[in-house]
Short mmCIF file of C-alpha atoms and ligand atoms in Angstrom, two decimals:
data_model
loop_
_atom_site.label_atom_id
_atom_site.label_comp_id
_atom_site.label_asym_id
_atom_site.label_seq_id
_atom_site.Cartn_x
_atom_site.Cartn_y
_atom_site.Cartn_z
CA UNK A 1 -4.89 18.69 -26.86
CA UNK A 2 -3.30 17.08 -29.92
CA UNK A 3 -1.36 13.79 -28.51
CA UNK A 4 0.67 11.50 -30.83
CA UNK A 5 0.36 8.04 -30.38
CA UNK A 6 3.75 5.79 -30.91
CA UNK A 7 2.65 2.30 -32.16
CA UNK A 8 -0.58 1.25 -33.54
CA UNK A 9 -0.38 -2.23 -31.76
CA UNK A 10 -3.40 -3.57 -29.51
CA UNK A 11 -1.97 -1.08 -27.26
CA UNK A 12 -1.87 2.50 -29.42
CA UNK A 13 -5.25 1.41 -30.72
CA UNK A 14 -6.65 1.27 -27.77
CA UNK A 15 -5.05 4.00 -26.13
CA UNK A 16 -6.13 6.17 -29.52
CA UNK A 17 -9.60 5.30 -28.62
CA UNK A 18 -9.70 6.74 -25.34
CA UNK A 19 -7.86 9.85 -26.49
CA UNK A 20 -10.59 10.52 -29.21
CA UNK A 21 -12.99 9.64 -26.19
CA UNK A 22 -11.67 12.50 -24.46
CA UNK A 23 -12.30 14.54 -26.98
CA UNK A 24 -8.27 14.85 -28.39
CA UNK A 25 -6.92 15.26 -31.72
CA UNK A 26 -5.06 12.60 -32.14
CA UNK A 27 -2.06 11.49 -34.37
CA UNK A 28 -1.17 7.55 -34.64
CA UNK A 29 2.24 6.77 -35.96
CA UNK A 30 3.40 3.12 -37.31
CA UNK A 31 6.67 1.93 -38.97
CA UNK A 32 4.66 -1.08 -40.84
CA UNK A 33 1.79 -0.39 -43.31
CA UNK A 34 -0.51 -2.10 -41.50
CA UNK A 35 -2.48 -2.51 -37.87
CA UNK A 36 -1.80 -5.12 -35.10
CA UNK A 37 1.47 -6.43 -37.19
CA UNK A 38 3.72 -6.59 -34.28
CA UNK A 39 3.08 -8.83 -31.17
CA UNK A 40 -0.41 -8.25 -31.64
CA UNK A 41 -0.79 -10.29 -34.32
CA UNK A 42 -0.33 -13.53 -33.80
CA UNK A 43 -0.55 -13.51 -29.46
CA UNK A 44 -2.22 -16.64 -27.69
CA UNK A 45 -5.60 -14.69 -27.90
CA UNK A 46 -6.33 -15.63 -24.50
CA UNK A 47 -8.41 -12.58 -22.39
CA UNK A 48 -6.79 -13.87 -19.47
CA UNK A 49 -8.36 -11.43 -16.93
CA UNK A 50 -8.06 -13.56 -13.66
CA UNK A 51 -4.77 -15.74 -14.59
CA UNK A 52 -1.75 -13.16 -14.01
CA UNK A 53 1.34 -14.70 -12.20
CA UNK A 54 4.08 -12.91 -13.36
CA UNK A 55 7.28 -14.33 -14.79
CA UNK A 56 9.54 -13.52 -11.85
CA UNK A 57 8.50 -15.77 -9.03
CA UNK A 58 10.32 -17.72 -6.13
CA UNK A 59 10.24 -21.08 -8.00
CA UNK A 60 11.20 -19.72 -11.50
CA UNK A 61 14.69 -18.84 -9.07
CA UNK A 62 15.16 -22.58 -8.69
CA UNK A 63 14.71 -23.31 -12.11
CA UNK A 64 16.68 -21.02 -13.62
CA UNK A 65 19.89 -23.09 -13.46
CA UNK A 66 18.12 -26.28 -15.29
CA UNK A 67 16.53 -23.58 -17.94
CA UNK A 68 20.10 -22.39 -18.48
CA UNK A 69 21.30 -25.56 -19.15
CA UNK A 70 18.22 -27.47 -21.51
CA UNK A 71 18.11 -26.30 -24.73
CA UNK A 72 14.66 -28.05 -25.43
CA UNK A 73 13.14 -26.11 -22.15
CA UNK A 74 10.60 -23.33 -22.95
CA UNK A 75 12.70 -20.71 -21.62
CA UNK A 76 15.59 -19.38 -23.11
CA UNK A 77 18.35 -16.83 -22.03
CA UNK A 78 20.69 -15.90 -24.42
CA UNK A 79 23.10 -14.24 -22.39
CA UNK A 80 24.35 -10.67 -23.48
CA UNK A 81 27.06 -8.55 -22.03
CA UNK A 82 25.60 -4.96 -22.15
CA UNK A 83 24.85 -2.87 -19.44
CA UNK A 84 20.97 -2.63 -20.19
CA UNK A 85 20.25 -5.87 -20.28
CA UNK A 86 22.12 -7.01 -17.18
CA UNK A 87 20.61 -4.67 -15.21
CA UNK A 88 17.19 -5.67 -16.43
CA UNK A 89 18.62 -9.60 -14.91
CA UNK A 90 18.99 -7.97 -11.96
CA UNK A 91 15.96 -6.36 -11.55
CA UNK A 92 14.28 -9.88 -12.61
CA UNK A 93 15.94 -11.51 -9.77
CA UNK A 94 15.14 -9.08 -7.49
CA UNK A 95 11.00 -9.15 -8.29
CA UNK A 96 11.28 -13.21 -7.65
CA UNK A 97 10.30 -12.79 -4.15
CA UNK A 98 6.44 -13.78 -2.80
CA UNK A 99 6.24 -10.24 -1.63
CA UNK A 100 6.57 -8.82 -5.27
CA UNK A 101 4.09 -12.10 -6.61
CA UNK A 102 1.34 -11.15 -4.54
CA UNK A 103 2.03 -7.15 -5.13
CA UNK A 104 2.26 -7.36 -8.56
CA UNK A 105 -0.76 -10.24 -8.86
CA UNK A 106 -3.17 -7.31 -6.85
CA UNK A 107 -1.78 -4.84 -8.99
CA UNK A 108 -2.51 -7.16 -12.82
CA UNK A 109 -5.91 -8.38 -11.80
CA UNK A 110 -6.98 -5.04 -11.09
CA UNK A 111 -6.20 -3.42 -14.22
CA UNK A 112 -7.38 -6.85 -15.93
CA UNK A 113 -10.73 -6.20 -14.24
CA UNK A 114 -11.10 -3.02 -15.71
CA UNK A 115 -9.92 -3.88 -18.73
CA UNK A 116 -12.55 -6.31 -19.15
CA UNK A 117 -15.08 -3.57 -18.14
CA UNK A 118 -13.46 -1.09 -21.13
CA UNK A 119 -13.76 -3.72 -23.28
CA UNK A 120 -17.13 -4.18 -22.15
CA UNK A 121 -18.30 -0.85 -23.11
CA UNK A 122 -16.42 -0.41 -26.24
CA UNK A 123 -17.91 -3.52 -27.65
CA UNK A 124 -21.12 -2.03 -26.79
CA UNK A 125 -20.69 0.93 -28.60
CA UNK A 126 -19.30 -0.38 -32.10
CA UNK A 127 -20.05 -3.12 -34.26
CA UNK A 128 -16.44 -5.36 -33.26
CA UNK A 129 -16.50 -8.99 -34.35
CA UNK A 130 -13.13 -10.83 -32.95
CA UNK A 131 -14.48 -13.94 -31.95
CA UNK A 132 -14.53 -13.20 -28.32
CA UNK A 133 -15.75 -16.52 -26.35
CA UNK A 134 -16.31 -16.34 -22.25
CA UNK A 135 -15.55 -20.42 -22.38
CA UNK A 136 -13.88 -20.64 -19.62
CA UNK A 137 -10.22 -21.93 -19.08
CA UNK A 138 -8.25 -24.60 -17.98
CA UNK A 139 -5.01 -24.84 -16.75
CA UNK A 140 -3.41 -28.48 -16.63
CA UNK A 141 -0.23 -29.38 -14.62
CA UNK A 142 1.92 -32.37 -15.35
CA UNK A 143 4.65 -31.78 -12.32
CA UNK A 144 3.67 -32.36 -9.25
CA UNK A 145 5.20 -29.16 -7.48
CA UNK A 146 3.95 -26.78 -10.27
CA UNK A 147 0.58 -28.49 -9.60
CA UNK A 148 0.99 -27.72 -5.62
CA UNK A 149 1.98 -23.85 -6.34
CA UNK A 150 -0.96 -23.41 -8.65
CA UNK A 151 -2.81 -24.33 -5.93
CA UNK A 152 -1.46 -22.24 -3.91
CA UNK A 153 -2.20 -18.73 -6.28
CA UNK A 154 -5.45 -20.28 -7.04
CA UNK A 155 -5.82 -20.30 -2.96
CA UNK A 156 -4.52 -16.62 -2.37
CA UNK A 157 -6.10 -15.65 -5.49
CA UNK A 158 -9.54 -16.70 -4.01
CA UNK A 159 -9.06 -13.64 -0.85
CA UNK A 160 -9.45 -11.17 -4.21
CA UNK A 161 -12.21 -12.08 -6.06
CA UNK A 162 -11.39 -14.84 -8.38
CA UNK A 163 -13.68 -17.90 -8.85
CA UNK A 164 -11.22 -20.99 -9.74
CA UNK A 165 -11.90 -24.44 -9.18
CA UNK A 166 -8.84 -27.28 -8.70
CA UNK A 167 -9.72 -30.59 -10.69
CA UNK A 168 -7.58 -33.93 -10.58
CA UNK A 169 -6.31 -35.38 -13.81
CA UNK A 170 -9.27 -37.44 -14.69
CA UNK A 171 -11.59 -34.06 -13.70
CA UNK A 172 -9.63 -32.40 -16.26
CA UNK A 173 -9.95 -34.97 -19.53
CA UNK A 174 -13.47 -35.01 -18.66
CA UNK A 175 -14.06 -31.17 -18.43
CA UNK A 176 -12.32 -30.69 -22.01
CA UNK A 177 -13.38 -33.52 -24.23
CA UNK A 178 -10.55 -32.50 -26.77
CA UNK A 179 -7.57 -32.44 -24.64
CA UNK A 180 -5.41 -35.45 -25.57
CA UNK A 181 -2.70 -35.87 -22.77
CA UNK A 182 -3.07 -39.48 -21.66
CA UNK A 183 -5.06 -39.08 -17.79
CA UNK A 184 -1.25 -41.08 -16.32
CA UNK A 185 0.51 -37.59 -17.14
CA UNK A 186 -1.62 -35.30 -15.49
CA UNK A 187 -1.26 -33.93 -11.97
CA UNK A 188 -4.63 -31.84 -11.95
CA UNK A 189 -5.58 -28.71 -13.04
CA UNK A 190 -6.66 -25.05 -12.27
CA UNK A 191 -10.48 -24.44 -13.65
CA UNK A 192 -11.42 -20.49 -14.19
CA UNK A 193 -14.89 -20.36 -15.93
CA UNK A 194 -14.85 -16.55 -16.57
CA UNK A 195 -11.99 -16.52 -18.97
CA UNK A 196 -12.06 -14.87 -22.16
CA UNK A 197 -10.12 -15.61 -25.69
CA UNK A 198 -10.58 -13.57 -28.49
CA UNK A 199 -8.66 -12.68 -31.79
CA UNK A 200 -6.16 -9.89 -30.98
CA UNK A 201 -5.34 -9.25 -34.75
CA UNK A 202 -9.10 -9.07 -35.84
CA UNK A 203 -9.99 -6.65 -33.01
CA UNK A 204 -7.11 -4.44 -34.08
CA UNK A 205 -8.23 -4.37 -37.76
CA UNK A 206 -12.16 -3.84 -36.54
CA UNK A 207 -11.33 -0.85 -34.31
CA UNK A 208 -8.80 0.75 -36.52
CA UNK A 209 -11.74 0.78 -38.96
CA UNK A 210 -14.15 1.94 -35.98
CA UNK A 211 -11.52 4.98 -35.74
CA UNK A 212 -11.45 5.62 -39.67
CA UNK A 213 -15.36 5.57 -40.04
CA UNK A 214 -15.25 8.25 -36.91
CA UNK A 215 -12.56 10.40 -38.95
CA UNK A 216 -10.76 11.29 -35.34
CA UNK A 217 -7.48 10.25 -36.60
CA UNK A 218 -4.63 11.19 -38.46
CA UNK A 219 -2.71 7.83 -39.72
CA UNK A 220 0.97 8.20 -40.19
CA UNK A 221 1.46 4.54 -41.83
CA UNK A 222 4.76 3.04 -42.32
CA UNK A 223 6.25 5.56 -41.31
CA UNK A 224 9.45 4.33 -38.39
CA UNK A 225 9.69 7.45 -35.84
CA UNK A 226 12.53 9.10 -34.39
CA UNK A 227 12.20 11.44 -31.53
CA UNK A 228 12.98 14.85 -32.03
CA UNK A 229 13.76 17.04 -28.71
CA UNK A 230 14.82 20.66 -28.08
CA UNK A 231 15.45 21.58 -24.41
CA UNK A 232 14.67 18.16 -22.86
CA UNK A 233 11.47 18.26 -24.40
CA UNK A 234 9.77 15.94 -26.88
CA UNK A 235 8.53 18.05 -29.38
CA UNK A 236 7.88 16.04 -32.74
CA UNK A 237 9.03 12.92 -34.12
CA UNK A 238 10.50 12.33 -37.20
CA UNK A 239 8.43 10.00 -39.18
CA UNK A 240 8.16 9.05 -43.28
CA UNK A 241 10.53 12.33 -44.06
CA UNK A 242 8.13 14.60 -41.97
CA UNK A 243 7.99 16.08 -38.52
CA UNK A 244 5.62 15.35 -36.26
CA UNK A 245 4.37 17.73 -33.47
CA UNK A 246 2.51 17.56 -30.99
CA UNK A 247 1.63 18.38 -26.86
CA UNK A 248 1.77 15.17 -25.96
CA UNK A 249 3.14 11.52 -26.82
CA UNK A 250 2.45 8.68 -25.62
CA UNK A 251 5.22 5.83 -25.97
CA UNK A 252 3.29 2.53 -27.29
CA UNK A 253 6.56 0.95 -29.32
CA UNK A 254 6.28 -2.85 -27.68
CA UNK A 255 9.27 -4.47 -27.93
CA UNK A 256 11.08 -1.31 -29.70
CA UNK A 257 9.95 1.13 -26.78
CA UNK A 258 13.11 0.39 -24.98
CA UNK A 259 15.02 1.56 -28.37
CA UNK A 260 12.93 5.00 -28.83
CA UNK A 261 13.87 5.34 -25.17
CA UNK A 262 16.99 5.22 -25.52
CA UNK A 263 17.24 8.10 -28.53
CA UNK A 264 15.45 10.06 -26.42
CA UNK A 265 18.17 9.64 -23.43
CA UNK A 266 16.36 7.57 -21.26
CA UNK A 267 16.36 3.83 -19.88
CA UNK A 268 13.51 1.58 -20.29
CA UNK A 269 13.35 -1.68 -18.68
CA UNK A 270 12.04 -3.33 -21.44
CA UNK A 271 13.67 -6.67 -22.81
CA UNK A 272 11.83 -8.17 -25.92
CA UNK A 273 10.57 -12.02 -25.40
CA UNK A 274 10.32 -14.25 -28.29
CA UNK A 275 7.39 -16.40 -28.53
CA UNK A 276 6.00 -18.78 -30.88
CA UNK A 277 2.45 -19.29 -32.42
CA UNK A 278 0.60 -21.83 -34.76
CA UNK A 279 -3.02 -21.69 -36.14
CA UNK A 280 -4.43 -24.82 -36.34
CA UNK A 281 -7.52 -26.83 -37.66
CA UNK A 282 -8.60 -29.56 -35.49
CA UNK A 283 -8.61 -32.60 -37.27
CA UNK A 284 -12.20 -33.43 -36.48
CA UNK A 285 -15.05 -32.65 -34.83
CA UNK A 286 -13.64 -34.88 -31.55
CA UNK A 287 -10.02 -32.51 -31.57
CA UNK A 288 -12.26 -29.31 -31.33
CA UNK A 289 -11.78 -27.39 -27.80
CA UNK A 290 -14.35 -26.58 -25.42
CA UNK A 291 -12.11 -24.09 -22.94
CA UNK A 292 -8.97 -22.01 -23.66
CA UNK A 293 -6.28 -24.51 -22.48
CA UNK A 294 -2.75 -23.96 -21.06
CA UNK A 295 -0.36 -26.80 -20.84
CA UNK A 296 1.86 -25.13 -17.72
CA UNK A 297 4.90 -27.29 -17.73
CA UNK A 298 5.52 -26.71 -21.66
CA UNK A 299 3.97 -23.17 -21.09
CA UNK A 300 2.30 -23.43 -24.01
CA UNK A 301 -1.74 -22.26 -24.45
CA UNK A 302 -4.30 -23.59 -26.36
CA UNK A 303 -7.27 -21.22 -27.58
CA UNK A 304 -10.55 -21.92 -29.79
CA UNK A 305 -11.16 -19.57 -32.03
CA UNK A 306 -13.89 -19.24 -34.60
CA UNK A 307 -13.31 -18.37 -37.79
CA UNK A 308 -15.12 -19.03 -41.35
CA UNK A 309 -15.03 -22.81 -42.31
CA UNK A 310 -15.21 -23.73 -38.37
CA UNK A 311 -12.85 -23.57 -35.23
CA UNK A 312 -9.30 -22.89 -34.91
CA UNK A 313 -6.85 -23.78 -32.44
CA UNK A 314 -4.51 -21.54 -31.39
CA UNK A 315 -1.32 -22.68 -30.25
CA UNK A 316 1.16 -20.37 -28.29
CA UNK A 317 4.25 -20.12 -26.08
CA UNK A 318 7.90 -20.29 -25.83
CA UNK A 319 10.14 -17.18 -23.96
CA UNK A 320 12.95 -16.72 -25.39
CA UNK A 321 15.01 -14.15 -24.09
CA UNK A 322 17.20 -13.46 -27.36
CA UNK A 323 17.29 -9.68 -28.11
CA UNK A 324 15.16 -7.88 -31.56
CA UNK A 325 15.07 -11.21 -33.15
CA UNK A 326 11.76 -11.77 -34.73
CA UNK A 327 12.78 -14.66 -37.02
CA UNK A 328 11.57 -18.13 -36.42
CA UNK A 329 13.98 -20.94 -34.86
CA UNK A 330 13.18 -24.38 -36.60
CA UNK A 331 13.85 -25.89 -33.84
CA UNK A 332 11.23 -23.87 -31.42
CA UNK A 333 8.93 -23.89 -33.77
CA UNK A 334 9.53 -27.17 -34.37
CA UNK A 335 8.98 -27.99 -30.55
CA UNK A 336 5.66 -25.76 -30.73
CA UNK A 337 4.38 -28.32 -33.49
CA UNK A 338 5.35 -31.69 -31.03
CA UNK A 339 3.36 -29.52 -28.26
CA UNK A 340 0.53 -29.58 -30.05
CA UNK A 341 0.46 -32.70 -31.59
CA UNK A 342 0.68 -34.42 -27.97
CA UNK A 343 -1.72 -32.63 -26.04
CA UNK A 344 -4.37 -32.06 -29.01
CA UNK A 345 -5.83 -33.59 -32.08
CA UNK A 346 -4.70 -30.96 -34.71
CA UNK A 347 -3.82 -30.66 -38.22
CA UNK A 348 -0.16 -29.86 -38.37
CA UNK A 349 -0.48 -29.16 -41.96
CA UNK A 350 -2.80 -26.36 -41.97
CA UNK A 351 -0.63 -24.08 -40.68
CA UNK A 352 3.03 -25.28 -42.23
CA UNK A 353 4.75 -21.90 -41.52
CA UNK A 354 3.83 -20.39 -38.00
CA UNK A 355 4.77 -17.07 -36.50
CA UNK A 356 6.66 -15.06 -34.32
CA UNK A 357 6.89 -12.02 -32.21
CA UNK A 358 8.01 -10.06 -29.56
CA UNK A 359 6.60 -9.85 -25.75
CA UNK A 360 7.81 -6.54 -24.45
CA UNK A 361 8.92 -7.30 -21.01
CA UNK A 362 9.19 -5.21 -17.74
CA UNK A 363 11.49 -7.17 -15.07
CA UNK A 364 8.56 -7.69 -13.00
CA UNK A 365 5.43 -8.05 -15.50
CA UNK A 366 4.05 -4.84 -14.92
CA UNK A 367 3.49 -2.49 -17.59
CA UNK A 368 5.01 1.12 -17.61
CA UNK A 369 2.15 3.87 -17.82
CA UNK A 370 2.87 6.83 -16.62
CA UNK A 371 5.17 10.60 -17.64
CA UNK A 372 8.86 9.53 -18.62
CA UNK A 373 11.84 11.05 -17.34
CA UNK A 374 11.58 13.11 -20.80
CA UNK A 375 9.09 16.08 -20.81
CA UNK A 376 6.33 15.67 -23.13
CA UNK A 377 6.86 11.84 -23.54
CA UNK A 378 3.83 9.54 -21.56
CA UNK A 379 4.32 5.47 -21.36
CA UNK A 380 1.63 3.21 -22.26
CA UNK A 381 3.72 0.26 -22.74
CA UNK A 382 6.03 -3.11 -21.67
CA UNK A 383 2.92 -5.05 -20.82
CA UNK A 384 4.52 -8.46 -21.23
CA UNK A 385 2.76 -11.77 -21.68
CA UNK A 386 -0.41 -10.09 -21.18
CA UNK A 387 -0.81 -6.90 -23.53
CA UNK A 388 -3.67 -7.85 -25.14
CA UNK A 389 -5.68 -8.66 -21.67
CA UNK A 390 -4.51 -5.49 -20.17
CA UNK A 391 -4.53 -2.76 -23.50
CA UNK A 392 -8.20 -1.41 -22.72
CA UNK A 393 -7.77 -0.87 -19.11
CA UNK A 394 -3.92 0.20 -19.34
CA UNK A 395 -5.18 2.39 -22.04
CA UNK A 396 -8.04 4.43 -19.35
CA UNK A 397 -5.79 4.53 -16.95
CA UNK A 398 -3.30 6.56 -18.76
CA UNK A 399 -5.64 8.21 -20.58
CA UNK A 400 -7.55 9.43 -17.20
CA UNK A 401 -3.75 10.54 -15.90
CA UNK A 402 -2.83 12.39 -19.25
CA UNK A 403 -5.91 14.42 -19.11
CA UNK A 404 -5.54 14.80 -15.35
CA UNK A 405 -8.76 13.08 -14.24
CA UNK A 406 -8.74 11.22 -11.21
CA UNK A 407 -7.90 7.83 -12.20
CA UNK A 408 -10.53 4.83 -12.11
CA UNK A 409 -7.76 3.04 -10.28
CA UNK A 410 -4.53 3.36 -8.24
CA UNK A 411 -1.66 3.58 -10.90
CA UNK A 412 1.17 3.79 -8.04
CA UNK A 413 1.85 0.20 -8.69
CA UNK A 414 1.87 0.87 -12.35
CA UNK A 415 4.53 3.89 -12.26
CA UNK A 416 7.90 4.37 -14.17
CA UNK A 417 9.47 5.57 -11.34
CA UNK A 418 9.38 2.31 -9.86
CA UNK A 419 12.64 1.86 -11.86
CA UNK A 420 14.19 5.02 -11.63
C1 LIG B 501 3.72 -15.73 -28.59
C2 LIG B 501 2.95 -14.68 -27.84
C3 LIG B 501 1.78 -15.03 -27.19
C4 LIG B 501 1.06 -14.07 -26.47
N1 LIG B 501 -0.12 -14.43 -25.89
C5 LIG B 501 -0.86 -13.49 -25.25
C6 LIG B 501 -2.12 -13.82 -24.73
O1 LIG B 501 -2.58 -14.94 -24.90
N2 LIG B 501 -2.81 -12.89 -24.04
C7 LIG B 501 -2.32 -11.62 -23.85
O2 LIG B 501 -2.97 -10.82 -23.17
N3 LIG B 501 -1.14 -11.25 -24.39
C8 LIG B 501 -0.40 -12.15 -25.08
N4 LIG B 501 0.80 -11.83 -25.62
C9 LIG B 501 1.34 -10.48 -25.36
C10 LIG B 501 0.72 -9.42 -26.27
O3 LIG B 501 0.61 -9.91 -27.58
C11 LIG B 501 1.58 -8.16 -26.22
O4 LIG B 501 1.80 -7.77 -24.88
C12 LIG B 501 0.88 -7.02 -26.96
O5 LIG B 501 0.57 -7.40 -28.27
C13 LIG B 501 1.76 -5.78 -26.97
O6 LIG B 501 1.07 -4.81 -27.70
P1 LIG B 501 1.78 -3.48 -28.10
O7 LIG B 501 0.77 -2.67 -28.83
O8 LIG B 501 2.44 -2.89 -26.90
O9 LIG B 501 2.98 -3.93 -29.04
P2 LIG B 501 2.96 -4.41 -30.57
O10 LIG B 501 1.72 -5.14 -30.92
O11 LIG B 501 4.25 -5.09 -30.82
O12 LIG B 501 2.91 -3.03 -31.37
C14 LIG B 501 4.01 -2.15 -31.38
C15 LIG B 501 3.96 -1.39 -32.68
O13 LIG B 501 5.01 -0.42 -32.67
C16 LIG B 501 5.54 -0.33 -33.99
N5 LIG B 501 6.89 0.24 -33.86
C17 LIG B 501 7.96 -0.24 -33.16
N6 LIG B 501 8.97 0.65 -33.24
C18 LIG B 501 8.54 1.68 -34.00
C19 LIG B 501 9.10 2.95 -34.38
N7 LIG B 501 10.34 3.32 -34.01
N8 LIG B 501 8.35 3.78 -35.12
C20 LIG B 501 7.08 3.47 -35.48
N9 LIG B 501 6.50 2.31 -35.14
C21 LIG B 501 7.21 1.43 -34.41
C22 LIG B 501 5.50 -1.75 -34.52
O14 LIG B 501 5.48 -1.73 -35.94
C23 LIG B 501 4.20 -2.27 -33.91
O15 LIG B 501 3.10 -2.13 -34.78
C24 LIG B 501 1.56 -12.74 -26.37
C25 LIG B 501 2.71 -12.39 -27.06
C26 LIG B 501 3.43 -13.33 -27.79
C27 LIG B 501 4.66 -12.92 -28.55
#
């Protein structure tokens, strides 16, 4: 089967492996030049394979008038009359209930586990360096109520399989010797020693070069696609003044999914999320990090990764919900940088320009994989805040249902139609 792959994001890479795994000739398409330039690149590198809450949840409800209103919160709506993205509101609001938490936390840590198995056994098999670290990460909580609820996922989480420990303030300062918030400001926080970070943009580079050694793939490099259909049915994509065929494609587009999607004739509830990220040096051998950290109230996260000339730190967060908009605010990035500077002991200045991108969002953080509504046209994509835990598992799974194979796990909770 020849299958086209839409995106070469953490995402299309991965979902190119397992299609040359399965023995298919395989076509990857990208409107940049390069690999892993879109929300892969500069992600919060965290492998967070037992830490899934989704966005909508009961209490982010009750906050949602207060994040309306504060400009300096971490969450931003910029409201926008059009049909698509009011609809995707709605279908927010309605995933905020505890039934839809727990369904779609069983749902995410299953497809993390087996992600972390894929990656597993692809890192077995090639030669990837992408400074992955099992160190382990901790989650602090300055509110007292988001402390409480944390506790309570940690608590449920416990009934499926996930080792967490809950540590008071001082527990926390003295489990990661670099963390800086003062012990008075701290409410506890949520211990998981299994979790992973790992560069996101070096592991895209290393198995893009894993797939170029192998010769299974053609590259169609800066080259934006267009789809191309005759009788309902996908049947090439316009791409760099050439036509693209093939049996198959799968839809890996991130945040401009939705867009493709829509040329096509089709709605995808996909809204893009703006985030923020810094790269950091500590500013001595005292400010290095031990664990990934996450700093819940300013959802921001923390992550040590090693590079040449030492560790790095880095620094993530910030959802704004503000349409395509990949440039960088001043004044979130600016808000990144006090982040940072009061919760670790960083050198602002080695990293004076910071960057941007795109989460692709479902309403209720599940990816899409599964056949479209169009013939021909498979989705691999919409996997949120966590695409680069989820690419290797998201990528079997859809790879297993493409090629009919009875899939390694239940995709029902996965499916398109879910929105239809
Ligand atoms: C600030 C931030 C922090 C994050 N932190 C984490 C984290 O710690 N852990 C985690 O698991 N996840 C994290 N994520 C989420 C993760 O980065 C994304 O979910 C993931 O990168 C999505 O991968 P993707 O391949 O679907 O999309 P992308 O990486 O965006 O790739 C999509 C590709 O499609 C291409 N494209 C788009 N439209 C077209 C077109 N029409 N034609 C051709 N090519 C096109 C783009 O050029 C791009 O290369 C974070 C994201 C952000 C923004």
């Amino acid at each position: 089967m020849r299958v086209c792959v839409l995106g070469a994001g953490v995402v299309g890479l991965t979902t190119a492996w397992a299609l040359t795994e399965a023995g298919c000739e395989v076509v990857l398409v990208d409107a940049a030049s390069a690999v892993g330039t879109g929300a892969s690149a500069g992600n919060g590198a965290q492998l967070s394979y037992n830490f899934v809450a989704p966005f909508a949840a009961p209490e982010t409800l009750w906050h949602l008038p207060a994040l309306m209103r504060d400009t300096a919160a971490p969450v931003r709506i910029k409201p926008r009359l059009n049909g698509g993205f009011l609809r995707w509101n709605l279908e927010f609001l309605r995933a905020c209930t505890g039934r839809m938490v727990r369904q779609t936390t069983e749902a995410q840590l299953a497809l993390a586990a087996l992600s972390r198995a894929e990656l597993d056994r692809l890192t077995a098999s090639t030669a990837l360096s992408f400074s992955r670290q099992a160190n382990g990460k901790l989650v602090v909580y300055r509110d007292k109520t988001s402390f409480q609820t944390a506790r309570r996922q940690a608590e449920a989480q416990k009934g499926l399989g996930t080792a967490q420990g809950v540590l008071d303030g001082a527990q926390c300062l003295r489990e990661e010797p670099g963390l800086r918030i003062p012990a008075a400001l701290l409410q506890g926080g949520v211990f998981t020693p299994r979790e992973e970070v790992g560069d996101c943009a070096a592991f895209c580079e290393g198995l893009a070069g894993q797939l170029r050694a192998r010769n299974t793939v053609t590259w169609r490099m800066g080259a934006s696609a267009t789809p191309v259909l005759r009788d309902g049915r996908l049947v090439a994509v316009q791409a760099g003044g050439a036509e693209i065929g093939a049996d198959q494609f799968v839809l890996c587009l991130g945040s401009g999914a939705a867009r493709f999607a829509r040329a096509c004739g089709f709605r995808l509830p996909v809204e893009p999320m703006k985030g923020y990220s810094l790269t950091l040096r500590p500013r001595n051998d005292a400010g290095r990090l031990v664990h990934s950290v996450t700093d819940a109230d300013r959802k921001l996260v923390f992550a040590p990764l090693e590079r040449e000339g030492g560790q790095v730190i880095r620094v993530a967060g910030i959802a704004d919900l503000v349409g395509e908009d990949r440039r960088i605010d001043a004044k979130r990035m600016a808000m990144l940088r006090k982040g940072a500077a009061d919760a670790l002991e960083v050198d602002l200045d080695s990293d004076p320009i910071g960057w941007a991108g795109l989460r692709p969002c479902t309403p209720d953080s599940r990816p899409l994989i599964g056949a479209s509504p169009v013939a021909g046209l498979f989705l691999n994509t919409g996997h949120g805040a966590l695409g680069w835990t989820l690419a290797c598992g998201s990528a079997r799974l859809a790879v297993d249902m493409l090629m009919q194979r009875p899939p390694v796990l239940d995709g029902a909770p996965f499916s398109p139609k879910r929105y239809a």
